[in-house]
Every structure is written in C-alpha cells, then in structure tokens.
CSV table of N, CA and C in Angstrom, one decimal:
chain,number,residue,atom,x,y,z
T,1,UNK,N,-14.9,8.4,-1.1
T,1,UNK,CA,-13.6,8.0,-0.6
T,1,UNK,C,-13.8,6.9,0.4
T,2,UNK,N,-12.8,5.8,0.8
T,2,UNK,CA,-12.9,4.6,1.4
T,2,UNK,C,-11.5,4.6,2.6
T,3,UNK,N,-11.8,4.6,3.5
T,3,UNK,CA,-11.0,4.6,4.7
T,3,UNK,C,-11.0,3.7,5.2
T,4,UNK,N,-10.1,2.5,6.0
T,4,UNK,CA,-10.1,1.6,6.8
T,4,UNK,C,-8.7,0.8,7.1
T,5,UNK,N,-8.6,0.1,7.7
T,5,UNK,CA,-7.5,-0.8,8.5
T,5,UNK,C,-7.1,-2.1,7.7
T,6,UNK,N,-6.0,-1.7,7.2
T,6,UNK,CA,-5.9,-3.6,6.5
T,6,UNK,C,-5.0,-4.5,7.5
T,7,UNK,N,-5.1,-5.2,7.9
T,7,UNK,CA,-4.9,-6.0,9.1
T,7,UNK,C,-3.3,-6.5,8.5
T,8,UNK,N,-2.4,-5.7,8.5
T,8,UNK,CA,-1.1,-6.2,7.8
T,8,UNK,C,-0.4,-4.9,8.0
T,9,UNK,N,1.0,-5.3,8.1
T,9,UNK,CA,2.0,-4.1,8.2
T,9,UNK,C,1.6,-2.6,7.0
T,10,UNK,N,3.1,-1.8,7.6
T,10,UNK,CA,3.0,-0.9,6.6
T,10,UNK,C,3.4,-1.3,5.3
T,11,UNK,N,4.4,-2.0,4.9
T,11,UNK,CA,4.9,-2.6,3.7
T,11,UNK,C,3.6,-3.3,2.7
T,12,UNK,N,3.3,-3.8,3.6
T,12,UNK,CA,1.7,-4.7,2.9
T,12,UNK,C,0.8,-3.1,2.2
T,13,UNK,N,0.8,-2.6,3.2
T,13,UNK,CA,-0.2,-1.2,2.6
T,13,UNK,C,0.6,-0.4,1.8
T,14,UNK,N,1.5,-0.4,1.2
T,14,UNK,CA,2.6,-0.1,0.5
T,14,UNK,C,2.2,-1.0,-0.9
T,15,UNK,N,2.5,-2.5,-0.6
T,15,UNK,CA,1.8,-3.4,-2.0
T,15,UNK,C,0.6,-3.1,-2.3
T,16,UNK,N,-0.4,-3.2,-1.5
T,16,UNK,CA,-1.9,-3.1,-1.8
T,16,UNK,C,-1.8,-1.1,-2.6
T,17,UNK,N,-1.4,0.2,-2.0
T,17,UNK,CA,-1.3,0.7,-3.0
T,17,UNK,C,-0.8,0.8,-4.7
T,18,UNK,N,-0.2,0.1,-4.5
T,18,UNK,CA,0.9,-0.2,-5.8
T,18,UNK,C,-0.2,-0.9,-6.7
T,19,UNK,N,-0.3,-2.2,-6.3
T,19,UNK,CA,-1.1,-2.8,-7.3
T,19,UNK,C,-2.1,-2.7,-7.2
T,20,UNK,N,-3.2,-2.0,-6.6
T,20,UNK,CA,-4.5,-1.5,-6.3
T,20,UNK,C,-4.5,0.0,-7.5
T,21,UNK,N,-3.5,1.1,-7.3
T,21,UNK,CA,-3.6,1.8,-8.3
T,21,UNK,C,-2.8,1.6,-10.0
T,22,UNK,N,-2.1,0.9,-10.2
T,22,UNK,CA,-1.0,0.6,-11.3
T,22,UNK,C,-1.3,-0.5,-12.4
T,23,UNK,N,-1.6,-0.6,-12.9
T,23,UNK,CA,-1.6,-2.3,-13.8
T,23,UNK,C,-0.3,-1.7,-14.6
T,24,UNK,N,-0.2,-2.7,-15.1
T,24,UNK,CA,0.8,-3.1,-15.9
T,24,UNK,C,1.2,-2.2,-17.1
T,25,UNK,N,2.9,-1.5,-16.9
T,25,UNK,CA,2.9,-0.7,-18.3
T,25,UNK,C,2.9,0.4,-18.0
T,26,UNK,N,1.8,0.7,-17.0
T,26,UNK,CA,1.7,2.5,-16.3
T,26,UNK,C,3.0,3.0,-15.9
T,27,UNK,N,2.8,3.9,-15.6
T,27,UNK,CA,4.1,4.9,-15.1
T,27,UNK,C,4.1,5.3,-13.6
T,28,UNK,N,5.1,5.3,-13.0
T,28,UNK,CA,4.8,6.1,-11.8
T,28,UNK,C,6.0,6.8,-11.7
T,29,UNK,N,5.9,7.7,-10.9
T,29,UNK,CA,6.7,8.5,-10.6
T,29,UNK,C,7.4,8.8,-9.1
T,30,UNK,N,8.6,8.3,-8.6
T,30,UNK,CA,9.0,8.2,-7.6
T,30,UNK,C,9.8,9.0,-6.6
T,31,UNK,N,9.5,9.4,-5.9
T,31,UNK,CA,10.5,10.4,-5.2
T,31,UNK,C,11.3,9.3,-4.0
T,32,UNK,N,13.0,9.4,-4.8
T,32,UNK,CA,13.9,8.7,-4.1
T,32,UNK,C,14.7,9.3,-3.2
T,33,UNK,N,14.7,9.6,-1.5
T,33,UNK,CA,15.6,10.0,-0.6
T,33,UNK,C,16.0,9.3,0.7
T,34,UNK,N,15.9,8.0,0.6
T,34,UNK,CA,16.2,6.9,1.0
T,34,UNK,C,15.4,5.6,0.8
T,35,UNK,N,15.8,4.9,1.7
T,35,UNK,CA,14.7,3.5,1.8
T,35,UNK,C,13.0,3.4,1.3
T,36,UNK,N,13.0,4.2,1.8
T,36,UNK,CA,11.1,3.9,1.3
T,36,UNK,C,10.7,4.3,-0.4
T,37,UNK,N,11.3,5.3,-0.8
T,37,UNK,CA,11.4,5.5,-2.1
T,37,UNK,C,11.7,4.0,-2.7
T,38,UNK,N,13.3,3.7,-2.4
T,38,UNK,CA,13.6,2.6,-3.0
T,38,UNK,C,13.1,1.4,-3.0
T,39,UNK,N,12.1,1.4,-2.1
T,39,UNK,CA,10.7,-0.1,-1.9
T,39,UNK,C,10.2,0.4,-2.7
T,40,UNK,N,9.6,1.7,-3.1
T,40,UNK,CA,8.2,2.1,-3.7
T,40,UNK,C,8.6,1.4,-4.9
T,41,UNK,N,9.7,2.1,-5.1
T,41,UNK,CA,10.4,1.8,-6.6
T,41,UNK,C,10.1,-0.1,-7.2
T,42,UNK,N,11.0,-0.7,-6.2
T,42,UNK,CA,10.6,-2.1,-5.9
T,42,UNK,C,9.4,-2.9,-6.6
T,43,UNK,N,9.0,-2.4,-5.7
T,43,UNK,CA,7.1,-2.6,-6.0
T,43,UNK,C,6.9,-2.2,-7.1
T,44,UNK,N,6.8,-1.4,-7.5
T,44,UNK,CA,6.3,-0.9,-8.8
T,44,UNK,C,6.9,-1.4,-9.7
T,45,UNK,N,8.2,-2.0,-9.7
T,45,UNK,CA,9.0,-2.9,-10.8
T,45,UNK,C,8.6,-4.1,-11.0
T,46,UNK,N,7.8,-4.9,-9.9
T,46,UNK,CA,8.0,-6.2,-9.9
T,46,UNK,C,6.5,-6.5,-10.3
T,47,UNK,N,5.5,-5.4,-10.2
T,47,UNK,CA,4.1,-5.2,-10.3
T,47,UNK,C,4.3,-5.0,-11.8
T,48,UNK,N,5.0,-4.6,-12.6
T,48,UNK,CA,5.4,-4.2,-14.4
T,48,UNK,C,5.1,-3.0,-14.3
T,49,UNK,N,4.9,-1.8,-13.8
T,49,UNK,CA,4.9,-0.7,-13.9
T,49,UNK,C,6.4,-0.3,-14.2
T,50,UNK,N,6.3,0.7,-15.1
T,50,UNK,CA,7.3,1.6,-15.5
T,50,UNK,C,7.8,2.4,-14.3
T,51,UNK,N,9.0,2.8,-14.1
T,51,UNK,CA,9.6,3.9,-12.9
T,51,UNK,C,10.5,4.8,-13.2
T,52,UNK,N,10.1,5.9,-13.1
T,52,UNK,CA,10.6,7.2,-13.4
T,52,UNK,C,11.6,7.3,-11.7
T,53,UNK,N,12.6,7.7,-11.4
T,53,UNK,CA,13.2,7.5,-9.9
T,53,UNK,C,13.1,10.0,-10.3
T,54,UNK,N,12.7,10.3,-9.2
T,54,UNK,CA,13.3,11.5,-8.9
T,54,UNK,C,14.0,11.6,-7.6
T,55,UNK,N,15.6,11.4,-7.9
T,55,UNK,CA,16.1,11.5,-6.6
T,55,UNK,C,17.1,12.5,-6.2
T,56,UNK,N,16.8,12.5,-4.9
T,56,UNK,CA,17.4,13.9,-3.9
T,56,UNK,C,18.5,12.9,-3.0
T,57,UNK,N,19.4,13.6,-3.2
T,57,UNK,CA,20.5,13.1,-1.5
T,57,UNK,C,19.6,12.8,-0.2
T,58,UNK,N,20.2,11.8,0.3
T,58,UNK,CA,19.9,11.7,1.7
T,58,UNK,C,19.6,13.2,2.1
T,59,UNK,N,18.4,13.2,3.3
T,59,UNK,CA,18.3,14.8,3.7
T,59,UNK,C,17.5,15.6,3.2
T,60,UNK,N,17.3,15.8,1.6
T,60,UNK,CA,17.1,16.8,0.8
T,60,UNK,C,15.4,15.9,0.4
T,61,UNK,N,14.7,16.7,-0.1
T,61,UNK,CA,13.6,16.0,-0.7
T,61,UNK,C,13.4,17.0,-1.6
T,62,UNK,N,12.3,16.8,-2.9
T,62,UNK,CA,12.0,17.2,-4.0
T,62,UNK,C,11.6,18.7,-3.4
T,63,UNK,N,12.0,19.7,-4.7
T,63,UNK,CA,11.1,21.3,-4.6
T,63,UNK,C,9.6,20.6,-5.1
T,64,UNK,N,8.9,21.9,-4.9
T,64,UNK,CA,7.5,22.2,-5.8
T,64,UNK,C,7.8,22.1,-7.0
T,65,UNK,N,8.8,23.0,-7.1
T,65,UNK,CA,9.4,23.0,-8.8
T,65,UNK,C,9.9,22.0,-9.8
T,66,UNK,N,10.7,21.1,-9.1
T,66,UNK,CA,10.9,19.5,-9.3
T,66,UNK,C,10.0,18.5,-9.6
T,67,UNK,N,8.7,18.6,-8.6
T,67,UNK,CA,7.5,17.8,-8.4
T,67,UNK,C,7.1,18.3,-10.0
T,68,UNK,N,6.6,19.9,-10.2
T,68,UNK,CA,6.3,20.2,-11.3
T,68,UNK,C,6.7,20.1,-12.8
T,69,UNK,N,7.8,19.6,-13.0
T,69,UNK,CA,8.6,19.8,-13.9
T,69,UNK,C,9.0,17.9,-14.2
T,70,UNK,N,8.6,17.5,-13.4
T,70,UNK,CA,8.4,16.2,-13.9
T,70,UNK,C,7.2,15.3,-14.2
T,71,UNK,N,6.2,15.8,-13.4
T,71,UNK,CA,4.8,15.8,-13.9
T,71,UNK,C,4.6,16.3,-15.5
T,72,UNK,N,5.3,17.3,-15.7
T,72,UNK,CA,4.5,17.9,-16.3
T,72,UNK,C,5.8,17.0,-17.6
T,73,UNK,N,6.6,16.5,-17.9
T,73,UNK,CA,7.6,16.1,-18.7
T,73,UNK,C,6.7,14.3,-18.7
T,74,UNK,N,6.8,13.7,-17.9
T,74,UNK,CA,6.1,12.3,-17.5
T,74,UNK,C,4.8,11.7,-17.8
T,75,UNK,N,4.1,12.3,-17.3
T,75,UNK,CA,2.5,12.4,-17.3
T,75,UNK,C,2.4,11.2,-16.8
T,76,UNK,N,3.0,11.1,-15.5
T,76,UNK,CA,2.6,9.6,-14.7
T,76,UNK,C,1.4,9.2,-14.3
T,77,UNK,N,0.8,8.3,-14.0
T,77,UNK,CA,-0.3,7.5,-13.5
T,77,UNK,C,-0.1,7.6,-12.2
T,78,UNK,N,0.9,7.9,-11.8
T,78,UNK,CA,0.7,8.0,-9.8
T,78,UNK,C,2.3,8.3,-9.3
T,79,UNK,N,2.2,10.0,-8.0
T,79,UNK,CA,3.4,10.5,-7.7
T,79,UNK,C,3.8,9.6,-6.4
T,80,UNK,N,4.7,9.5,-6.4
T,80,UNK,CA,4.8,8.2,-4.8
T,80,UNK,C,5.8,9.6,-4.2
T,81,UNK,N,5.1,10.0,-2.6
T,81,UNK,CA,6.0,11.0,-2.1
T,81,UNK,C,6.0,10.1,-0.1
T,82,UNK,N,7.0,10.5,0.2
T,82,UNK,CA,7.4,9.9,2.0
T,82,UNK,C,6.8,10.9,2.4
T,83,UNK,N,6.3,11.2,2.9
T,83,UNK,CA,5.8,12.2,4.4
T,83,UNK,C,7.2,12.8,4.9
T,84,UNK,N,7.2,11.6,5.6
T,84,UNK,CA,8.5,11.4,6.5
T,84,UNK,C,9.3,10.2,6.4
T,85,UNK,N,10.5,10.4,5.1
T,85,UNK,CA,11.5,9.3,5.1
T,85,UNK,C,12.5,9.4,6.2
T,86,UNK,N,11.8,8.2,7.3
T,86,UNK,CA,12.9,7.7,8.7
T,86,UNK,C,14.4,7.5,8.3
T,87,UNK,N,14.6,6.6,7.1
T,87,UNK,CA,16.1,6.7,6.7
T,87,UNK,C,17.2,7.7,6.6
T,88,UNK,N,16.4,8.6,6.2
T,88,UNK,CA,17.3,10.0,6.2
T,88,UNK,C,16.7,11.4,6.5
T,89,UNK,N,15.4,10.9,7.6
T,89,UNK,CA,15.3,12.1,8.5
T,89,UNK,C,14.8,13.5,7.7
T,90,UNK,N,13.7,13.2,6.7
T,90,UNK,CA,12.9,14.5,6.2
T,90,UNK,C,11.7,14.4,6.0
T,91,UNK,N,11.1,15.2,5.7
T,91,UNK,CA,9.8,15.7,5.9
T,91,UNK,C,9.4,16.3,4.6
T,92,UNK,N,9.0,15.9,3.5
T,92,UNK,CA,8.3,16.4,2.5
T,92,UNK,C,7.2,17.6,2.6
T,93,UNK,N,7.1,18.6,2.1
T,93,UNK,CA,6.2,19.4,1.7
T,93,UNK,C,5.3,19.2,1.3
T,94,UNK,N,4.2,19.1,1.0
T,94,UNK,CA,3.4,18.7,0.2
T,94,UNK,C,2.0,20.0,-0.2
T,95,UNK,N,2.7,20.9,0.2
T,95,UNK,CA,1.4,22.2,0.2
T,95,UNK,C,1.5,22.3,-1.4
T,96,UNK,N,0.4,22.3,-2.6
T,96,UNK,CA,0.2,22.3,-4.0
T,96,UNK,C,0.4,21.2,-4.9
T,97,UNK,N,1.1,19.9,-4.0
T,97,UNK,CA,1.7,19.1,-4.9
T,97,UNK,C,0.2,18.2,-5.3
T,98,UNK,N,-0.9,18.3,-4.8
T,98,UNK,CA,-2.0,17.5,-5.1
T,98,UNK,C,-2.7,18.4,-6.3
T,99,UNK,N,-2.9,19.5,-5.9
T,99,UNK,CA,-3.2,20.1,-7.3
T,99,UNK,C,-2.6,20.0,-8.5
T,100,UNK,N,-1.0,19.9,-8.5
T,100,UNK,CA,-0.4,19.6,-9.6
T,100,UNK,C,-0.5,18.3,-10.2
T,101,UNK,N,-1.1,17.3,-9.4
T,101,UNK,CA,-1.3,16.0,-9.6
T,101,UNK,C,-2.5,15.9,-10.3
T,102,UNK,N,-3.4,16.4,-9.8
T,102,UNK,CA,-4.9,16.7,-10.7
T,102,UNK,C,-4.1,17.1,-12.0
T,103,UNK,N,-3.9,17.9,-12.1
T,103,UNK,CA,-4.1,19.4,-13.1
T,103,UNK,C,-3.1,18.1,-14.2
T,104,UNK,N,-2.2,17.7,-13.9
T,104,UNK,CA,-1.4,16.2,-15.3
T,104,UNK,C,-2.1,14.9,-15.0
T,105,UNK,N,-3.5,14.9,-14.3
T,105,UNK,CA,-3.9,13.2,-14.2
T,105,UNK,C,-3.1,12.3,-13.6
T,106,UNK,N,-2.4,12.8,-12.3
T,106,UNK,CA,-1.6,11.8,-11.4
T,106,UNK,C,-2.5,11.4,-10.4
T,107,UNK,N,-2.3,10.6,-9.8
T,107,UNK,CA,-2.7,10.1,-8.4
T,107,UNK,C,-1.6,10.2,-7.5
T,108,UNK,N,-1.9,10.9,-6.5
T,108,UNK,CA,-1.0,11.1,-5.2
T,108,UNK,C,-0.8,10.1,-4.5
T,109,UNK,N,0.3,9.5,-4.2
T,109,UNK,CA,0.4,8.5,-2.8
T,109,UNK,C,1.4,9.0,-2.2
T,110,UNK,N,0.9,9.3,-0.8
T,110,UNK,CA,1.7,9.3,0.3
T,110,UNK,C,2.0,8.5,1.4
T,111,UNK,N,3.2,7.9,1.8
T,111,UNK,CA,3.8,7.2,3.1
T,111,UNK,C,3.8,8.1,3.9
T,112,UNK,N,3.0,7.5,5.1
T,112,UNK,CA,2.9,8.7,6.5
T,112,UNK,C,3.2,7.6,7.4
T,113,UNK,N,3.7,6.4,7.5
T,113,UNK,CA,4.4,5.1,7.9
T,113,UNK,C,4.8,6.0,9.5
T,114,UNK,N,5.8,7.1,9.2
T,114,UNK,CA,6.5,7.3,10.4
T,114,UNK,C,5.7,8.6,10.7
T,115,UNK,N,4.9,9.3,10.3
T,115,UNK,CA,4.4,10.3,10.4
T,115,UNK,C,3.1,10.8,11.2
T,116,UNK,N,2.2,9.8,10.5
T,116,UNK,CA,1.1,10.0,10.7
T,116,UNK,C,0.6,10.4,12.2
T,117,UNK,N,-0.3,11.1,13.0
T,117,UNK,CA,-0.4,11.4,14.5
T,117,UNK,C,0.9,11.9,15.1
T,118,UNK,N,2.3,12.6,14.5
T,118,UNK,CA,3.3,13.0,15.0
T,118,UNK,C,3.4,14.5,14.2
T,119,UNK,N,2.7,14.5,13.1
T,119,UNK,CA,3.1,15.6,12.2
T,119,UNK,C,1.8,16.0,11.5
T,120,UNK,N,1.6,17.0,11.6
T,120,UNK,CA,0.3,17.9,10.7
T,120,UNK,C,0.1,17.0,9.8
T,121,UNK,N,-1.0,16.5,9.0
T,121,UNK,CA,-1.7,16.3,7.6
T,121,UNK,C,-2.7,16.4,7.6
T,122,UNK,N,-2.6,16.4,6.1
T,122,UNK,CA,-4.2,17.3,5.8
T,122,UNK,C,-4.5,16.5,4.0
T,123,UNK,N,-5.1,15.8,4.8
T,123,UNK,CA,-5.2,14.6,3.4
T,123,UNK,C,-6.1,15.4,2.7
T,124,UNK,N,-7.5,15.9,3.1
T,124,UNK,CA,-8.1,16.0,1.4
T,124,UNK,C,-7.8,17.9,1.1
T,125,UNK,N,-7.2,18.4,2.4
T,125,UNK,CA,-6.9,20.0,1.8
T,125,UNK,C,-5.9,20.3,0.9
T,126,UNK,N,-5.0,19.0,1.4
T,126,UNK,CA,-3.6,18.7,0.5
T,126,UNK,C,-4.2,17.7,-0.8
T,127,UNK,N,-5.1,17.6,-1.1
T,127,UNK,CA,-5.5,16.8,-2.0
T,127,UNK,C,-4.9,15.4,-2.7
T,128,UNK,N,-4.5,14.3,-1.2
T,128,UNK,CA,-3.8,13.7,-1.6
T,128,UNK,C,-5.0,12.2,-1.8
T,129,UNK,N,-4.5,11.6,-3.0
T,129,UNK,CA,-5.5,10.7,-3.5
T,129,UNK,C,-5.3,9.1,-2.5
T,130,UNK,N,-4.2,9.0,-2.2
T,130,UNK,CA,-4.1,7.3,-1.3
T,130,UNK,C,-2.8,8.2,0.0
T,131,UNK,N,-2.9,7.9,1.1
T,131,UNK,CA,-2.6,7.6,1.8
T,131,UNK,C,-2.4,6.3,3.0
T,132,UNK,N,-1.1,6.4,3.4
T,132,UNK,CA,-1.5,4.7,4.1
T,132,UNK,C,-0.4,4.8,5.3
T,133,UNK,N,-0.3,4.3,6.2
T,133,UNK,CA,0.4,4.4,7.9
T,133,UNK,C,0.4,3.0,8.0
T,134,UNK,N,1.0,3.3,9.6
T,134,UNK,CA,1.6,2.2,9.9
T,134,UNK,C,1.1,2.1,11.6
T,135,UNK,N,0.6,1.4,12.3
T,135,UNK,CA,-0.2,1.5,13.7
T,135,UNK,C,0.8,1.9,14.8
T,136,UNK,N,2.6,1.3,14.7
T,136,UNK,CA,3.2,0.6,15.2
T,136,UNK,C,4.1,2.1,15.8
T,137,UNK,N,3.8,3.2,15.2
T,137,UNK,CA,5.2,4.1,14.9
T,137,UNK,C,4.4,5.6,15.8
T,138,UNK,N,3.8,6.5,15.3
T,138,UNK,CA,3.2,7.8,16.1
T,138,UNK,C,1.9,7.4,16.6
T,139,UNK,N,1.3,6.5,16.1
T,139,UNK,CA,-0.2,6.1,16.4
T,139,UNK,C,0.5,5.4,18.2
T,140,UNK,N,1.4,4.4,17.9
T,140,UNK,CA,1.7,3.7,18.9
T,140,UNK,C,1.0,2.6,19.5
T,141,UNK,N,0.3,2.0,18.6
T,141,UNK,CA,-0.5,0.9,18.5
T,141,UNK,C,1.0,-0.2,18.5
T,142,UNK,N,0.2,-1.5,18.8
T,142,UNK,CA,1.2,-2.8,18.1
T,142,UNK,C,1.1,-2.8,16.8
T,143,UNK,N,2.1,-2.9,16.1
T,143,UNK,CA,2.5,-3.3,14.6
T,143,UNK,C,1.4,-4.7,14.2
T,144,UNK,N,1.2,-4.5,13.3
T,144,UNK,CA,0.1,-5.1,12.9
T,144,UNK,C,-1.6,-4.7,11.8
T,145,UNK,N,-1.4,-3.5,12.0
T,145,UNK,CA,-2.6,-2.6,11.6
T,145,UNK,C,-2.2,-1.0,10.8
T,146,UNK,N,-2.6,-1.1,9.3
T,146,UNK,CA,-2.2,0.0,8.6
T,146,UNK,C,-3.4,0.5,8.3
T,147,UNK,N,-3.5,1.3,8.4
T,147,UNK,CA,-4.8,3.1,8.3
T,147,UNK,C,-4.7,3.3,6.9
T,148,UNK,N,-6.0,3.2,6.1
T,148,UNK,CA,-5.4,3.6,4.4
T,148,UNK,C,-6.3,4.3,4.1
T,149,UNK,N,-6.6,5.3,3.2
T,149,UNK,CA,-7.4,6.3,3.1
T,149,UNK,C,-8.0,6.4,1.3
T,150,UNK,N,-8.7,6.6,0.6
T,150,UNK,CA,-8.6,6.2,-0.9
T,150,UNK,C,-9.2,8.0,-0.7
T,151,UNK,N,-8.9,8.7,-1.9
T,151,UNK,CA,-9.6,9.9,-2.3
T,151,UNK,C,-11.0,8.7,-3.3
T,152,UNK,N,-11.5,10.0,-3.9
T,152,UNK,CA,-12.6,9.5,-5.0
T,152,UNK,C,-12.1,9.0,-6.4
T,153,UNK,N,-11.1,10.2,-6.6
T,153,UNK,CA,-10.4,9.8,-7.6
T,153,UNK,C,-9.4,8.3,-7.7
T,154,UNK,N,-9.2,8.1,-6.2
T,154,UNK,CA,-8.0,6.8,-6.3
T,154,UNK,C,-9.2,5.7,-6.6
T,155,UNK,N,-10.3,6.0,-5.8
T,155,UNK,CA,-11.3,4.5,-5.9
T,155,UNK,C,-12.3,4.5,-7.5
T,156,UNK,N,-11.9,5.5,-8.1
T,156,UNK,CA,-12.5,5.6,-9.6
T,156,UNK,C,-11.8,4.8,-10.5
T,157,UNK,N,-10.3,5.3,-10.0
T,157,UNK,CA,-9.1,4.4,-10.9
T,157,UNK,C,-9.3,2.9,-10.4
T,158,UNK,N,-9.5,2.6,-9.1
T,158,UNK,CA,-9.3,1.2,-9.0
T,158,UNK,C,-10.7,0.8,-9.4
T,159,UNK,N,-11.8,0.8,-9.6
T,159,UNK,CA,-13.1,0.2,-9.9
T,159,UNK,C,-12.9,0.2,-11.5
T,160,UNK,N,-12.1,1.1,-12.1
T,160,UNK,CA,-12.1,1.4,-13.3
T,160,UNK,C,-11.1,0.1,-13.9
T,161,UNK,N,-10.2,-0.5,-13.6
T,161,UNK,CA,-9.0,-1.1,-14.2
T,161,UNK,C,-9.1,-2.0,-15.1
T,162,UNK,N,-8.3,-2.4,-15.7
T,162,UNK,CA,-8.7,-3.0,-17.0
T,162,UNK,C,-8.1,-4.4,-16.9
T,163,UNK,N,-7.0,-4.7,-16.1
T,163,UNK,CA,-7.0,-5.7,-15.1
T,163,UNK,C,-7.1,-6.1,-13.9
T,164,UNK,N,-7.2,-7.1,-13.6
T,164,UNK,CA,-7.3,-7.6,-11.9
T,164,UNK,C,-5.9,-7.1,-11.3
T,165,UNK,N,-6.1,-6.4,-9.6
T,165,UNK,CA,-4.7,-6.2,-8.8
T,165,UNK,C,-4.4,-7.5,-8.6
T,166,UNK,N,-2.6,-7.8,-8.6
T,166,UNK,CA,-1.9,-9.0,-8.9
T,166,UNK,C,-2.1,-9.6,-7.3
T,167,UNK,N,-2.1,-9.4,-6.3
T,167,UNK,CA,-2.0,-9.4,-5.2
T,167,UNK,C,-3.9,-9.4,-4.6
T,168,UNK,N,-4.1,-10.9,-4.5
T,168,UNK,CA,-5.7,-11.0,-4.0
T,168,UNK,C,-5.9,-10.5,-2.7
T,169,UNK,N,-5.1,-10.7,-1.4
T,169,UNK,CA,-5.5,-10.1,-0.7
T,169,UNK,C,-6.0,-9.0,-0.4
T,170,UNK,N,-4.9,-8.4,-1.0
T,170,UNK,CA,-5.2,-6.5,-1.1
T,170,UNK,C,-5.9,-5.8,-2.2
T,171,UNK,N,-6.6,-6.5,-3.0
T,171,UNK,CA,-7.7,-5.8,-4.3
T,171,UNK,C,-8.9,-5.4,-2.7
C-alpha cells in the first residue's frame, strides 16, 4: 500500500482518485446524498467512465443492503462512499462494505474530506482500498495538503492499466 500528501486540495485528491483508478468505459458506482457524490459523479463523467448514481435524500445515506444489492446487480470497477457528506450532515457506515467490495471486484473509495481526525476510521479493518482528506478541515492544517492512502489492491489496479491517467500531475 502507498500513503502520502499530494500538495493540492481535496478536490484535486478527488481527480487523482478518479482517474488514477477508472480508464475509460469502466463503471463506478456512486453514492449520491449531496455535493460530494455529485463531484464524484462529475469526475467520473468527464474522465469517460460510466456512472451508476445510488441516491438517498439529503440526510439519509445508503443501507448495507443497498450497498449490496447494487454491487452485486452492477459489478462496478470502484464504490465512491462520503465518510461524512458536510452538505447534508451524515456519516456513512461503512462496517462490511469493503468486504462486499472484494467479494464483486470493486475498489472502495472513500471521502474523509470533513472527517478524517474528527471521526473513528479504520481504513484497512474496514477494508477500504483509496482513501483521501483534506488538511484544512479536522486535521486543521492550512488548506493546501490532501493525505491519500492506496490499499494493495488500488495500487495493483493502477500499475495494472491499460491506459495512461488523463490528468499528469496526479498519475
């Protein structure tokens, strides 16, 4: 696994996942319950990936059972979950959702943008494959510096790709 600081916001570390795990055509699978979903979404449109939206009202975020039932219907290339979507004030679950990601060949990405150092995580017990923050928000650092984490499996898919990430800075 590969851990380090990309000298760029959280949005930046947001692109650099996107086109670092995705080429073109792949699928992802999005959990929409405000703003940050709707970037992920974004990204992954403008990158050519395919987008599945799974969305919950402001407030609400996906069950286990939801997570599983679209996995298992989809067979996406990568689940995009918020931690903590600040727009509408929730907190995702995430206790099994990495094993259900293994178990259909997804890669996990999680936004911990507002979260990270404010709320419990447990990146490899939760088995999440990319994680990525933001310096500016619970860390409390100046804005400027995003924390990104790769599992083994996320840095197998990116050494593995069959094209170049669209975005040179962040390959």
């Amino acid at each position: 696994k590969a851990t380090f600081g990309l000298s760029a916001s959280g949005g930046a570390a947001m692109d650099a996942a996107v086109s670092n795990l995705l080429e073109p055509g792949e699928k992802a699978v999005v959990s929409v319950s405000g703003i940050w979903g709707e970037r992920f979404t974004e990204k992954c449109l403008r990158h050519g990936a395919e987008v599945v939206q799974l969305r919950k009202e402001a407030g609400l975020t996906p069950s286990y059972e939801e997570i599983a039932k679209v996995l298992e219907e989809e067979k996406p290339a990568v689940l995009f979950l918020c931690h903590g979507e600040s727009s509408s004030g929730t907190k995702q679950n995430l206790d099994g959702v990495g094993e259900l990601c293994k178990k259909n060949g997804t890669l996990l990405v999680v936004d911990t943008v507002c979260t990270l150092v404010g709320e419990p995580f447990f990146t490899d017990a939760w088995g999440i494959d990319l994680v990525y923050s933001g310096a500016q928000k619970c860390i409390g650092c100046p804005p400027g510096l995003s924390p990104m984490t790769y599992s083994e499996r996320a840095m197998e898919k990116v050494m593995s790709r069959k094209t170049k990430p669209d975005i040179f800075s962040f390959d």
